[in-house]
PDB file of C-alpha atoms in Angstrom:
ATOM      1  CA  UNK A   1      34.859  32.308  -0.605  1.00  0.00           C
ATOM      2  CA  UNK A   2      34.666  34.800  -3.507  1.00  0.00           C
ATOM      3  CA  UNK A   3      32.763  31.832  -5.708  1.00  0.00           C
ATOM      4  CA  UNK A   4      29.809  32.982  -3.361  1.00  0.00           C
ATOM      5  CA  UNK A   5      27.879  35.570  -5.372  1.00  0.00           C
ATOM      6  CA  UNK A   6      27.940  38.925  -3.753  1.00  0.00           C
ATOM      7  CA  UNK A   7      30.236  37.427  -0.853  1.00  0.00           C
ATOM      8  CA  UNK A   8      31.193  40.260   1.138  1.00  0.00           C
ATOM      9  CA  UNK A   9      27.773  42.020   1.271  1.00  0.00           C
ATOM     10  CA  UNK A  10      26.058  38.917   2.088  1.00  0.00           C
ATOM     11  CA  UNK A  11      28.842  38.367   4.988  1.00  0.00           C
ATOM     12  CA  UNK A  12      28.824  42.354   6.213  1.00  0.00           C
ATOM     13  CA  UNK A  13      24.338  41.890   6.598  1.00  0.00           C
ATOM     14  CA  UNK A  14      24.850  38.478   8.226  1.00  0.00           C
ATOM     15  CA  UNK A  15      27.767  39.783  10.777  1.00  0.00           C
ATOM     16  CA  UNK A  16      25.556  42.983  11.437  1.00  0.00           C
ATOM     17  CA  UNK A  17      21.940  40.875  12.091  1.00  0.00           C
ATOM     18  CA  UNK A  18      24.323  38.736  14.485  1.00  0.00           C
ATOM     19  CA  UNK A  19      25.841  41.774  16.016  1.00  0.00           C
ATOM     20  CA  UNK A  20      22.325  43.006  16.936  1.00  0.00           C
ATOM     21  CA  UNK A  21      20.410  39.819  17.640  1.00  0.00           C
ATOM     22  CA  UNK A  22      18.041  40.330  20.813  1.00  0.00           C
ATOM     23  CA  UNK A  23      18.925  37.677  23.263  1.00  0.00           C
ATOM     24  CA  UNK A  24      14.951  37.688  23.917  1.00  0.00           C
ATOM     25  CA  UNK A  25      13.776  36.318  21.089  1.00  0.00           C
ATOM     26  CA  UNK A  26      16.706  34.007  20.400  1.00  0.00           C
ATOM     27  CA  UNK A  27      14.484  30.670  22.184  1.00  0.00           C
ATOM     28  CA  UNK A  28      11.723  31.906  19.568  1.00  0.00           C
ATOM     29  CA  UNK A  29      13.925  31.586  16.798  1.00  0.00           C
ATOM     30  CA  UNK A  30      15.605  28.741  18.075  1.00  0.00           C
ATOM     31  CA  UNK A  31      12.458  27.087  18.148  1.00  0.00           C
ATOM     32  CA  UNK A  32      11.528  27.636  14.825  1.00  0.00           C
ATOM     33  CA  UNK A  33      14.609  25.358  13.895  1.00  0.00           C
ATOM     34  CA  UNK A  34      12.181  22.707  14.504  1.00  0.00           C
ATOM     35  CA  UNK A  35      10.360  23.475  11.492  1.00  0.00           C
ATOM     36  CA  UNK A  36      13.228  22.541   9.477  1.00  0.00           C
ATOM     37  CA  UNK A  37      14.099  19.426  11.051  1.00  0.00           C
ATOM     38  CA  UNK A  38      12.510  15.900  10.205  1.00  0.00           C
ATOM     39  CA  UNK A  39      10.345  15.669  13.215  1.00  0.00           C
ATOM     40  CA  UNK A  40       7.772  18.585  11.666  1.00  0.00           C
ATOM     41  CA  UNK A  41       6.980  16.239   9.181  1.00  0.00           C
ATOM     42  CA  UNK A  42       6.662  13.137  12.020  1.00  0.00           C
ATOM     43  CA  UNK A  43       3.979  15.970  13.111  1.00  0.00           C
ATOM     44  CA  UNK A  44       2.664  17.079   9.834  1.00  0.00           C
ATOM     45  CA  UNK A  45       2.008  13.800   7.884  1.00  0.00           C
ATOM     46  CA  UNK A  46      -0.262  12.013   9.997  1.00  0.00           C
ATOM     47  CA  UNK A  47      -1.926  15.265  11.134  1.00  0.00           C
ATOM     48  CA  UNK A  48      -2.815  15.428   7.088  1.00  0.00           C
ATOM     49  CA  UNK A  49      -3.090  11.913   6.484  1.00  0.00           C
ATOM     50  CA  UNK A  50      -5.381  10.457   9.732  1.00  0.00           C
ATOM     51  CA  UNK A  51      -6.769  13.577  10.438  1.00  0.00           C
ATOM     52  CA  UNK A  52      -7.909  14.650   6.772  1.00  0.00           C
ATOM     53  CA  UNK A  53      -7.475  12.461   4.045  1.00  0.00           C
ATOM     54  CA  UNK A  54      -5.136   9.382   3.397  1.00  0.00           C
ATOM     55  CA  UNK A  55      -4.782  10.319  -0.293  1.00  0.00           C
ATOM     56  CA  UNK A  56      -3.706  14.149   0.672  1.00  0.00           C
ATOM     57  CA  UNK A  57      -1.406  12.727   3.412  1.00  0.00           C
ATOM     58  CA  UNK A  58      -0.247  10.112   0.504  1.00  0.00           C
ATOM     59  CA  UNK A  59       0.193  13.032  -2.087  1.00  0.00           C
ATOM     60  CA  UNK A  60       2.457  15.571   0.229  1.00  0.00           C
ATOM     61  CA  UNK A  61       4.432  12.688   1.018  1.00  0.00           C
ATOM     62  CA  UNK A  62       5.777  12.201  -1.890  1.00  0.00           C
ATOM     63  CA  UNK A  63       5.827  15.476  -3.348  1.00  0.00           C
ATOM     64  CA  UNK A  64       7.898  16.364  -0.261  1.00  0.00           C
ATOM     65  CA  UNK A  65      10.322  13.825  -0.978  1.00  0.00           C
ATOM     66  CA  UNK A  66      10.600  15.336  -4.486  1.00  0.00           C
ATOM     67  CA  UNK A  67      11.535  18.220  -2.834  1.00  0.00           C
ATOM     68  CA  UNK A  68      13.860  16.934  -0.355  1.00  0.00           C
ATOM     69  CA  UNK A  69      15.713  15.840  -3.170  1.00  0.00           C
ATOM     70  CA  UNK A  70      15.868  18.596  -5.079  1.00  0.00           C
ATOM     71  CA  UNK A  71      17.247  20.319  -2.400  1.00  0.00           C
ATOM     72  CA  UNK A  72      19.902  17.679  -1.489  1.00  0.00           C
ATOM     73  CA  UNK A  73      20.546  17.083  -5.414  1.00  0.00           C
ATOM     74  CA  UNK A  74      21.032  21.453  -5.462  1.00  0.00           C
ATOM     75  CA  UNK A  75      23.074  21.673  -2.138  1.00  0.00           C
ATOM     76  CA  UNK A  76      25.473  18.944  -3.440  1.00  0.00           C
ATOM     77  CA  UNK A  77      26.020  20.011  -6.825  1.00  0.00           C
ATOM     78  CA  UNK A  78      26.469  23.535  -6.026  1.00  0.00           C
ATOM     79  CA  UNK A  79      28.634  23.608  -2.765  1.00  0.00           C
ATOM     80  CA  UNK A  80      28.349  27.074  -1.604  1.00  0.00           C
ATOM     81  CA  UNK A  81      29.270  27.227   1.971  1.00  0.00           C
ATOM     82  CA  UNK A  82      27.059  28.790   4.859  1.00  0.00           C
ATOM     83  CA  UNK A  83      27.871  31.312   7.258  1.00  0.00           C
ATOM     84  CA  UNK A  84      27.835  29.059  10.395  1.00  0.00           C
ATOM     85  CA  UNK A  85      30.469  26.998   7.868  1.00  0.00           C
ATOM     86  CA  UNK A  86      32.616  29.806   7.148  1.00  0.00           C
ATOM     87  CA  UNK A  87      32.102  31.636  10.613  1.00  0.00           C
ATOM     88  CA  UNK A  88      31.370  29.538  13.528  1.00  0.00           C
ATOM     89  CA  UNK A  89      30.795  32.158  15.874  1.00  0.00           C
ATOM     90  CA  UNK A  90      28.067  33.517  13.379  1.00  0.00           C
ATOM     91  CA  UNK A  91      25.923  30.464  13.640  1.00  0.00           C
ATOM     92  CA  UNK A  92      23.055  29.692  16.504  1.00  0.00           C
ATOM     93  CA  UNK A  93      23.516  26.056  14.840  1.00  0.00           C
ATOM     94  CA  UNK A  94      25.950  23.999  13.077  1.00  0.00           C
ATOM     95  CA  UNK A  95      24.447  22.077  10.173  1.00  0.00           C
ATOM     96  CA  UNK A  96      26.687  19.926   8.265  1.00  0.00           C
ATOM     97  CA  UNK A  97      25.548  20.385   5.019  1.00  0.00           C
ATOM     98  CA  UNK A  98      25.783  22.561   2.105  1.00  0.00           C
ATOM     99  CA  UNK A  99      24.811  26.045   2.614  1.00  0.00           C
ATOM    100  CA  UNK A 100      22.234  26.485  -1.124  1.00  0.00           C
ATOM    101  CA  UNK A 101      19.517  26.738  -1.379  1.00  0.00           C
ATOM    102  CA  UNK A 102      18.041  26.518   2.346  1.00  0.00           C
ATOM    103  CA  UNK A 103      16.066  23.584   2.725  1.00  0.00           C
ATOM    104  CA  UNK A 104      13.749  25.652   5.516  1.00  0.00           C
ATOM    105  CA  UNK A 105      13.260  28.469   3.162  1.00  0.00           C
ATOM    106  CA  UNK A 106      12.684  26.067   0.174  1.00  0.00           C
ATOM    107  CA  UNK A 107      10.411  23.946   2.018  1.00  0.00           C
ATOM    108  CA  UNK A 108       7.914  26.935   4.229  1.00  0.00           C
ATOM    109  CA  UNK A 109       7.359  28.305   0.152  1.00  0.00           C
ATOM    110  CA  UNK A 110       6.217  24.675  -1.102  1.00  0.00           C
ATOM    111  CA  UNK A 111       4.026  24.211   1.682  1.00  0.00           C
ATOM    112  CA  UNK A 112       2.879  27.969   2.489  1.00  0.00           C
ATOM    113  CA  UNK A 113       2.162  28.551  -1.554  1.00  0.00           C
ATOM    114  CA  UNK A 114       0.220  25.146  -1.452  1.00  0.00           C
ATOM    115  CA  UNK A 115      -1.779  26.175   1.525  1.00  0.00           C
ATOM    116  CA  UNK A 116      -2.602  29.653  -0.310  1.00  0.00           C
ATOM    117  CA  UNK A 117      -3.303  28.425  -3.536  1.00  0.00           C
ATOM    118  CA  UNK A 118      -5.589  25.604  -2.226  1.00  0.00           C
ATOM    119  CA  UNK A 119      -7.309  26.975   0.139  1.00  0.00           C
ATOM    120  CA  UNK A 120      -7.711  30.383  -1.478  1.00  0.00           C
ATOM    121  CA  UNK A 121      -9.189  32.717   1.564  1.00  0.00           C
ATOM    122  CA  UNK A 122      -7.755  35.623   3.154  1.00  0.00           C
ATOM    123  CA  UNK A 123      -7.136  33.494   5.921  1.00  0.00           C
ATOM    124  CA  UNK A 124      -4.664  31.437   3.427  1.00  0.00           C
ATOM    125  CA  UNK A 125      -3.063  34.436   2.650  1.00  0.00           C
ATOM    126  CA  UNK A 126      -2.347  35.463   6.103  1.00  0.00           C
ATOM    127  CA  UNK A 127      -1.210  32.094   8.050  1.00  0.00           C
ATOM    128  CA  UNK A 128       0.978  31.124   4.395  1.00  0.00           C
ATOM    129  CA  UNK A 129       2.624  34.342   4.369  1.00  0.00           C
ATOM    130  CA  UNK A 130       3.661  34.452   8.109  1.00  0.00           C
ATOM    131  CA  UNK A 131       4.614  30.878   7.845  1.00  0.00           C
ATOM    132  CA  UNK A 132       7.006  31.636   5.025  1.00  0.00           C
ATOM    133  CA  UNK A 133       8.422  34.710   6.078  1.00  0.00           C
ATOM    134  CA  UNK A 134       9.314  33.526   9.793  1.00  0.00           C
ATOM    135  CA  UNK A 135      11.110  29.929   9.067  1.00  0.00           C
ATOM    136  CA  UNK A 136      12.722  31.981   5.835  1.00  0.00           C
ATOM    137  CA  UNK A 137      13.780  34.941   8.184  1.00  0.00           C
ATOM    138  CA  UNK A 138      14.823  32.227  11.055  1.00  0.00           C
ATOM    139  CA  UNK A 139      17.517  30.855   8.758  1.00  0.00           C
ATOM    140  CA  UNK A 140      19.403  33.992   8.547  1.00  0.00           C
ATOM    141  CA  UNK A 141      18.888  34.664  12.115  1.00  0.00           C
ATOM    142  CA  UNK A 142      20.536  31.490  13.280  1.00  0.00           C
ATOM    143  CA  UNK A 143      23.289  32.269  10.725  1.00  0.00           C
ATOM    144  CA  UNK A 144      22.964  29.265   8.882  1.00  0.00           C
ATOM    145  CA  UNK A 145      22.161  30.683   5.591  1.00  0.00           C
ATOM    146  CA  UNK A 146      23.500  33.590   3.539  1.00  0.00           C
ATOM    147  CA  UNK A 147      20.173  35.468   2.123  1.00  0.00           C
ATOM    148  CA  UNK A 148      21.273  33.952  -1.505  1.00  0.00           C
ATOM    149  CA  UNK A 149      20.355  30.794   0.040  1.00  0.00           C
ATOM    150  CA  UNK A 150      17.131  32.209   0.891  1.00  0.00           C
ATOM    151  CA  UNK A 151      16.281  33.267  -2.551  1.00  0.00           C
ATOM    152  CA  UNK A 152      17.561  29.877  -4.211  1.00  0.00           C
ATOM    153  CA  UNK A 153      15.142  27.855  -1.534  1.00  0.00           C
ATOM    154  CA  UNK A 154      12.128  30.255  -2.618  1.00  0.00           C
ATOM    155  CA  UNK A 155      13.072  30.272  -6.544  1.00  0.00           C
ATOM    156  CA  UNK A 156      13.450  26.167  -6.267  1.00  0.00           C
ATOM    157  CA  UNK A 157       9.688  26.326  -4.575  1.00  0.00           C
ATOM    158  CA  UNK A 158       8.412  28.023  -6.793  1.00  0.00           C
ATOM    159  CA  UNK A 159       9.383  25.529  -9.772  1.00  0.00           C
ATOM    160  CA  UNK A 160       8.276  22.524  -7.014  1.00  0.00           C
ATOM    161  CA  UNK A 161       4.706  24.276  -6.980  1.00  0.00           C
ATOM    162  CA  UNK A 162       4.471  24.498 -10.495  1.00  0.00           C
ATOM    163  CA  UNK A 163       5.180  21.216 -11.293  1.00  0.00           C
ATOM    164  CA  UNK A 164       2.397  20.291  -8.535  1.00  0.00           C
ATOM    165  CA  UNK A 165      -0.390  22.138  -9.830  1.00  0.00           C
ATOM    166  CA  UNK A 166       0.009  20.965 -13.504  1.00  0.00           C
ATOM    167  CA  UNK A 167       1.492  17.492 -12.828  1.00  0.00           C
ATOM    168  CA  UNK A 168      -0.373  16.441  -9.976  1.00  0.00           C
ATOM    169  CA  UNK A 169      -3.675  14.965 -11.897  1.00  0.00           C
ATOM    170  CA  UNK A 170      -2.095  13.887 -15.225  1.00  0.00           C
ATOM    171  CA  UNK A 171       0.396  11.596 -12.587  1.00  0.00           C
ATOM    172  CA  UNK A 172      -2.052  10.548 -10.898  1.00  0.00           C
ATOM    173  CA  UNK A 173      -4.691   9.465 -13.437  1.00  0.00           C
ATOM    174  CA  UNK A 174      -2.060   7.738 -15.335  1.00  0.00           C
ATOM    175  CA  UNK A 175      -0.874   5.831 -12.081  1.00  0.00           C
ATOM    176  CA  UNK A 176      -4.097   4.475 -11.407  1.00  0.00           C
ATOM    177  CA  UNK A 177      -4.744   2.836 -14.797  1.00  0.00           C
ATOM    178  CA  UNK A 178      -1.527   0.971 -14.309  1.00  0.00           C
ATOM    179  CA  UNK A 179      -3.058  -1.257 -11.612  1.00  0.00           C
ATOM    180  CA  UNK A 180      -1.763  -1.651  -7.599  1.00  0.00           C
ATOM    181  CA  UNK A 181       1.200  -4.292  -8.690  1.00  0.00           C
ATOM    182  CA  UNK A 182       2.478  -1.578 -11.473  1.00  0.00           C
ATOM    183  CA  UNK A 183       2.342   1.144  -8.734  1.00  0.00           C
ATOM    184  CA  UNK A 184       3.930  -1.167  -5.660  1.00  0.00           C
ATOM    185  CA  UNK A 185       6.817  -1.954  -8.259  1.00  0.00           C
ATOM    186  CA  UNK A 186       7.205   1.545  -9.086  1.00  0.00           C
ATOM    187  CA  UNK A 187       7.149   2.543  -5.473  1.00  0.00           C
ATOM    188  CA  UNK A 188       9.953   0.557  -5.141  1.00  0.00           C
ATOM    189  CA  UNK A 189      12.083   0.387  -7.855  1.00  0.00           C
ATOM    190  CA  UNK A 190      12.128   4.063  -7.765  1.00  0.00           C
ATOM    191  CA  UNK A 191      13.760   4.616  -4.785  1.00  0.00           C
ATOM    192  CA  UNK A 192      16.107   1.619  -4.737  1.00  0.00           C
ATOM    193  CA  UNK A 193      17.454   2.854  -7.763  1.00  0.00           C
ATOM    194  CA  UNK A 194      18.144   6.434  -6.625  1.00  0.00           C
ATOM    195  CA  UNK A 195      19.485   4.755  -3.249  1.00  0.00           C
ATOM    196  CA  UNK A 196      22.067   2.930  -5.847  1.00  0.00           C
ATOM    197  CA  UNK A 197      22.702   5.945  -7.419  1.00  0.00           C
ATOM    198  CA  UNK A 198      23.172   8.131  -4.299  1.00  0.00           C
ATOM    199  CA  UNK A 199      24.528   6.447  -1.371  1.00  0.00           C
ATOM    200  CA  UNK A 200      24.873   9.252   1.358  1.00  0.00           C
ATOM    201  CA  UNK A 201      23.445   9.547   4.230  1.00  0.00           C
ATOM    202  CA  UNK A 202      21.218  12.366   3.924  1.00  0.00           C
ATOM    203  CA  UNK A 203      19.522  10.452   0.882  1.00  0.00           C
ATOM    204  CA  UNK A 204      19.125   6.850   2.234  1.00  0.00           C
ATOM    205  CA  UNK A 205      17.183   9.050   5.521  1.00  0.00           C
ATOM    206  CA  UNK A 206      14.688  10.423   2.555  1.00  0.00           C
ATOM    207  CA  UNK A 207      14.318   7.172   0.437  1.00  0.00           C
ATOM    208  CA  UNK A 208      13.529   5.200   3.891  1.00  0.00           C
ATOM    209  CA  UNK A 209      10.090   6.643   4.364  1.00  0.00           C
ATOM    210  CA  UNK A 210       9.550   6.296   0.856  1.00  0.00           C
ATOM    211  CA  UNK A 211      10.225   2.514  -0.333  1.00  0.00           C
ATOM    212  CA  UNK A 212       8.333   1.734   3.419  1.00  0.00           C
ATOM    213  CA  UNK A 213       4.896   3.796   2.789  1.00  0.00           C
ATOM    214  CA  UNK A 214       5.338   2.187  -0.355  1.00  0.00           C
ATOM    215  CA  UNK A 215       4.657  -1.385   0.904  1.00  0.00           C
ATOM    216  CA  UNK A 216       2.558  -0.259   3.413  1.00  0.00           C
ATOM    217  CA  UNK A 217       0.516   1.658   1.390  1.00  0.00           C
ATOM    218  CA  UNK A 218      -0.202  -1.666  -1.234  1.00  0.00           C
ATOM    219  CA  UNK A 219      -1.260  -3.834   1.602  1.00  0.00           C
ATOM    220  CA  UNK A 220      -3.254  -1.035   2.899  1.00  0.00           C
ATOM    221  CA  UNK A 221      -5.381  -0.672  -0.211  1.00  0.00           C
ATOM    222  CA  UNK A 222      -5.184  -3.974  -0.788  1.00  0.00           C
ATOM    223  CA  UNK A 223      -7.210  -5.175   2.542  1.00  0.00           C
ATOM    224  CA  UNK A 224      -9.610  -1.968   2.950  1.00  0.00           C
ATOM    225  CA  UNK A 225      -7.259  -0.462   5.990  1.00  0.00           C
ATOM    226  CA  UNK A 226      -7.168   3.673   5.504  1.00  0.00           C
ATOM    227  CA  UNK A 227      -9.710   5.947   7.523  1.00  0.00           C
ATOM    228  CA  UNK A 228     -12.639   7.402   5.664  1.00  0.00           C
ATOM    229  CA  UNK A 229     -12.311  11.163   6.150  1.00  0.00           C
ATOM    230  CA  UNK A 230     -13.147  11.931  10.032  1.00  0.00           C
ATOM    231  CA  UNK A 231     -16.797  13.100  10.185  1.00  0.00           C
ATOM    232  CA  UNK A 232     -15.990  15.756  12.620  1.00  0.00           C
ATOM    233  CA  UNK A 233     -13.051  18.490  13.912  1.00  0.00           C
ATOM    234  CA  UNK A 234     -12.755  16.643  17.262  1.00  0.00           C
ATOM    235  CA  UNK A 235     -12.190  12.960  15.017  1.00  0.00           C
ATOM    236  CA  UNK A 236     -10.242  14.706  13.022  1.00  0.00           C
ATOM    237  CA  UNK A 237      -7.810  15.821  15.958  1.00  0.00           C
ATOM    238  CA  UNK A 238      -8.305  12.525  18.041  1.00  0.00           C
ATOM    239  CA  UNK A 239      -6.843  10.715  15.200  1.00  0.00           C
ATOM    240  CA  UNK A 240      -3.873  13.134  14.301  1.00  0.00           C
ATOM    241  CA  UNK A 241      -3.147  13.246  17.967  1.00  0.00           C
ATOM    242  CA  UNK A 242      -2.928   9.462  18.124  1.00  0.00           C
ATOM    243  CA  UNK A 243      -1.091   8.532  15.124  1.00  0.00           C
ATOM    244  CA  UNK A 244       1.536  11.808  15.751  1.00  0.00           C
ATOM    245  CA  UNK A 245       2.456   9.860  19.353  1.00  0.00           C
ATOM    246  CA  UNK A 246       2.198   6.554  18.162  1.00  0.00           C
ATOM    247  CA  UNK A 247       4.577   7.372  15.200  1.00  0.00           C
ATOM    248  CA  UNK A 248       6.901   9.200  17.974  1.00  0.00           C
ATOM    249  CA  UNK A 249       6.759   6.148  20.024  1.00  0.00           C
ATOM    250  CA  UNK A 250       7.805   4.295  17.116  1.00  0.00           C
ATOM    251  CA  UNK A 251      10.618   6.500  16.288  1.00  0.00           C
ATOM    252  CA  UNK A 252      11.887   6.645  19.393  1.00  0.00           C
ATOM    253  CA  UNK A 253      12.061   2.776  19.564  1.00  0.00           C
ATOM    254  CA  UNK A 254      13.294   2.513  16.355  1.00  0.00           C
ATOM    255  CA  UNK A 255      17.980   1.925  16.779  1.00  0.00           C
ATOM    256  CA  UNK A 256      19.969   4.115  14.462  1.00  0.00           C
ATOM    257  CA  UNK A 257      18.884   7.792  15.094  1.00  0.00           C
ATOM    258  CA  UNK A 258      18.558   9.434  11.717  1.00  0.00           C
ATOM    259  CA  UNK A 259      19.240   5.819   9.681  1.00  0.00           C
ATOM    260  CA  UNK A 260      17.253   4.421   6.594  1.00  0.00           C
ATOM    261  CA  UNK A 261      15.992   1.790   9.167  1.00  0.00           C
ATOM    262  CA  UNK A 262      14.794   4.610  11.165  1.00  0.00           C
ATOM    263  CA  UNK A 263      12.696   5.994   8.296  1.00  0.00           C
ATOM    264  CA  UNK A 264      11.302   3.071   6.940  1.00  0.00           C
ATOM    265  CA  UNK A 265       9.965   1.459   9.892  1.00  0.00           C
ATOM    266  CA  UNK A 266       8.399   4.896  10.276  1.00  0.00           C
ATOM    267  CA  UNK A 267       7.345   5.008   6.769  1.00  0.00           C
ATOM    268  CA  UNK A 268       5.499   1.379   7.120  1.00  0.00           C
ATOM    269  CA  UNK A 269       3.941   2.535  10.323  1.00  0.00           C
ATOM    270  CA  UNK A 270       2.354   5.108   9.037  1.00  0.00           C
ATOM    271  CA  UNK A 271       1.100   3.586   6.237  1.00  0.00           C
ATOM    272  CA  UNK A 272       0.273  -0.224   7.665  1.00  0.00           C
ATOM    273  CA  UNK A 273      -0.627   0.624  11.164  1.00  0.00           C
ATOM    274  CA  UNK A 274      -1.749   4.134  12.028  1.00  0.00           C
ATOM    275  CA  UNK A 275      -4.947   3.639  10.275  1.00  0.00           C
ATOM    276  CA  UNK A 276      -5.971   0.057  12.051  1.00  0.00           C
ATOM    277  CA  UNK A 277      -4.708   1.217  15.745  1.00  0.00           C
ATOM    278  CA  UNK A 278      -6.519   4.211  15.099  1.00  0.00           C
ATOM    279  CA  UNK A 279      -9.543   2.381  14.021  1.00  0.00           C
ATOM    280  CA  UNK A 280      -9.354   0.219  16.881  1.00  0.00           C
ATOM    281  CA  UNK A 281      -9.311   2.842  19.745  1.00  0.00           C
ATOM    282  CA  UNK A 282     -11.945   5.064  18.442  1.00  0.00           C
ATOM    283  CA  UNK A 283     -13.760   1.448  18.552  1.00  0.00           C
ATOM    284  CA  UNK A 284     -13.088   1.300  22.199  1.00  0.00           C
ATOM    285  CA  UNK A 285     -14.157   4.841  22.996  1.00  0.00           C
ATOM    286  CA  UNK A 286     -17.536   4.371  21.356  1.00  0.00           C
ATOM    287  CA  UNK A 287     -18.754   1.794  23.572  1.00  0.00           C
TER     288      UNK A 287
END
C-alpha cells in the first residue's frame, strides 16, 4: 500500500487510536455512523424542507447530490484503500467502498461551514464546529478512514462551499427565466444521462432521489402544493416530525433496500406528497 501517501505513519496513528479505544464510548461513536449513512438525510431533508422552507429543502438537495458525487466521482478515480480494507481487525465497520476522501468528513464540512456562514452567530460557530469535528474524528475512530482521507473530505468541502456561495444565485436566477418545462427537462435529462454514464450502484442510489423530486417537484409548483413557511416553532416541528415518519414509512415499504427504486419513490414522496398529507392533517387538528 505504499501508493498511500505517508502509509506507514498514517497506519502506526490508526493501529495506536485502535489499541487505546475506550470500550465506553465505542456505542457513542458507533452512533455517530448514522450521520454518514443515507437515513440522516431521510431525517434532514424534510426537517429543512416542511419544517422551514421548500426552496431551502429544494436547494440542499441538490447541492448534496453534487456532493455525493463528487465524492463517489473522487473515491473511484483515486482508489486509495481504507484501514478497515487493509486491516479488518482495525475497523468498527466494514464499508465497501473506496477509502478517499471520507464522505462523513466531506459531508459534516459542507453542511457545518453552511450552517456557520449562514447563520453567522456564535451559536453557528459552536454547534458547526462540534458537528464537524465529531463525525470527522468518528471516521478515524471506527477505522474506516486513514486521516488523509479526512483532509481530502474537508479540502473537497471546502471547494463544494465555494462553489455554493458564488454559484448559488447566478444558477438560480438563470433557471427561473428558463420556464418550469426547461427546468423539469433539465431535472431529468441530467441525471439520466449521468445514470448512462455511470452505472454502479452507489450512483443509480444518488440519481434516484434526484430524477423523482424532479417530477415531483414540477407538478408541485405546477398545482400550488408546497407549505408556506410554518408560522410558528411548534408548526415548524409538527410538520418535520410528520413528513420524517411518513417518508420512513415509505422507505420502509419501498422493495430493494438501497435500490434506485428505493430512492425515487422516496424522492417523489417528498416532493408530491409530504406537503398535501401534511396540509391535510394540520387541517384535521385545527378543527
Amino acid at each position: 500500500m505504499s501508493h498511500l501517501p505517508f502509509y506507514q505513519q498514517q497506519l502506526e496513528f490508526m493501529a495506536t487510536l485502535a489499541t487505546h479505544r475506550p470500550d465506553c464510548l465505542t456505542p457513542f461513536f458507533r452512533f455517530l455512523n448514522y450521520f454518514d449513512s443515507p437515513y440522516f438525510f431521510f431525517v434532514l431533508i424534510p426537517t429543512i424542507w416542511l419544517g422551514f422552507s421548500y426552496q431551502w429543502g429544494l436547494r440542499i438537495f441538490y447541492w448534496f447530490t453534487l456532493n455525493n458525487l463528487l465524492i463517489n466521482f473522487v473515491k473511484n478515480t483515486v482508489e486509495w484503500p481504507r484501514p478497515s480494507t487493509d486491516f479488518p481487525d482495525m475497523g468498527l465497520f466494514h464499508p465497501k467502498s473506496f477509502g478517499f476522501p471520507s464522505g462523513g468528513a466531506q459531508t459534516s464540512m459542507f453542511l457545518g461551514g453552511l450552517l456557520i456562514y449562514y447563520w453567522r452567530t456564535p451559536w453557528a460557530w459552536v454547534i458547526g464546529s462540534i458537528y464537524i469535528l465529531l463525525i470527522s474524528f468518528s471516521r478515524l475512530y471506527l477505522g474506516v478512514h486513514y486521516p488523509i482521507d479526512i483532509l481530502g473530505g474537508w479540502v473537497c468541502a471546502w471547494g463544494m462551499i465555494a462553489l455554493f456561495v458564488y454559484a448559488k444565485d447566478p444558477l438560480e436566477k438563470w433557471l427561473m427565466k428558463r420556464g418550469p418545462p426547461f427546468r423539469l427537462l433539465i431535472s431529468l435529462a441530467v441525471p439520466l444521462a449521468i445514470l448512462i454514464a455511470f452505472p454502479i450502484p452507489s450512483i443509480q442510489y444518488v440519481m434516484g432521489p434526484t430524477l423523482g423530486i424532479g417530477i415531483g417537484t414540477y407538478l408541485s409548483l405546477k398545482h400550488r402544493l408546497f407549505l408556506a413557511k410554518p408560522d410558528n416553532l411548534n408548526e415548524a416541528l409538527g410538520r418535520a416530525f410528520t413528513g420524517i415518519l411518513m417518508l420512513f414509512f415509505i422507505v420502509f415499504l419501498t422493495p430493494g433496500k438501497d435500490s434506485a427504486a428505493q430512492s425515487f419513490t422516496a424522492g417523489l414522496f417528498m416532493s408530491l406528497l409530504a406537503s398535501p398529507i401534511c396540509r391535510w392533517f394540520m387541517e384535521r387538528k385545527v378543527r
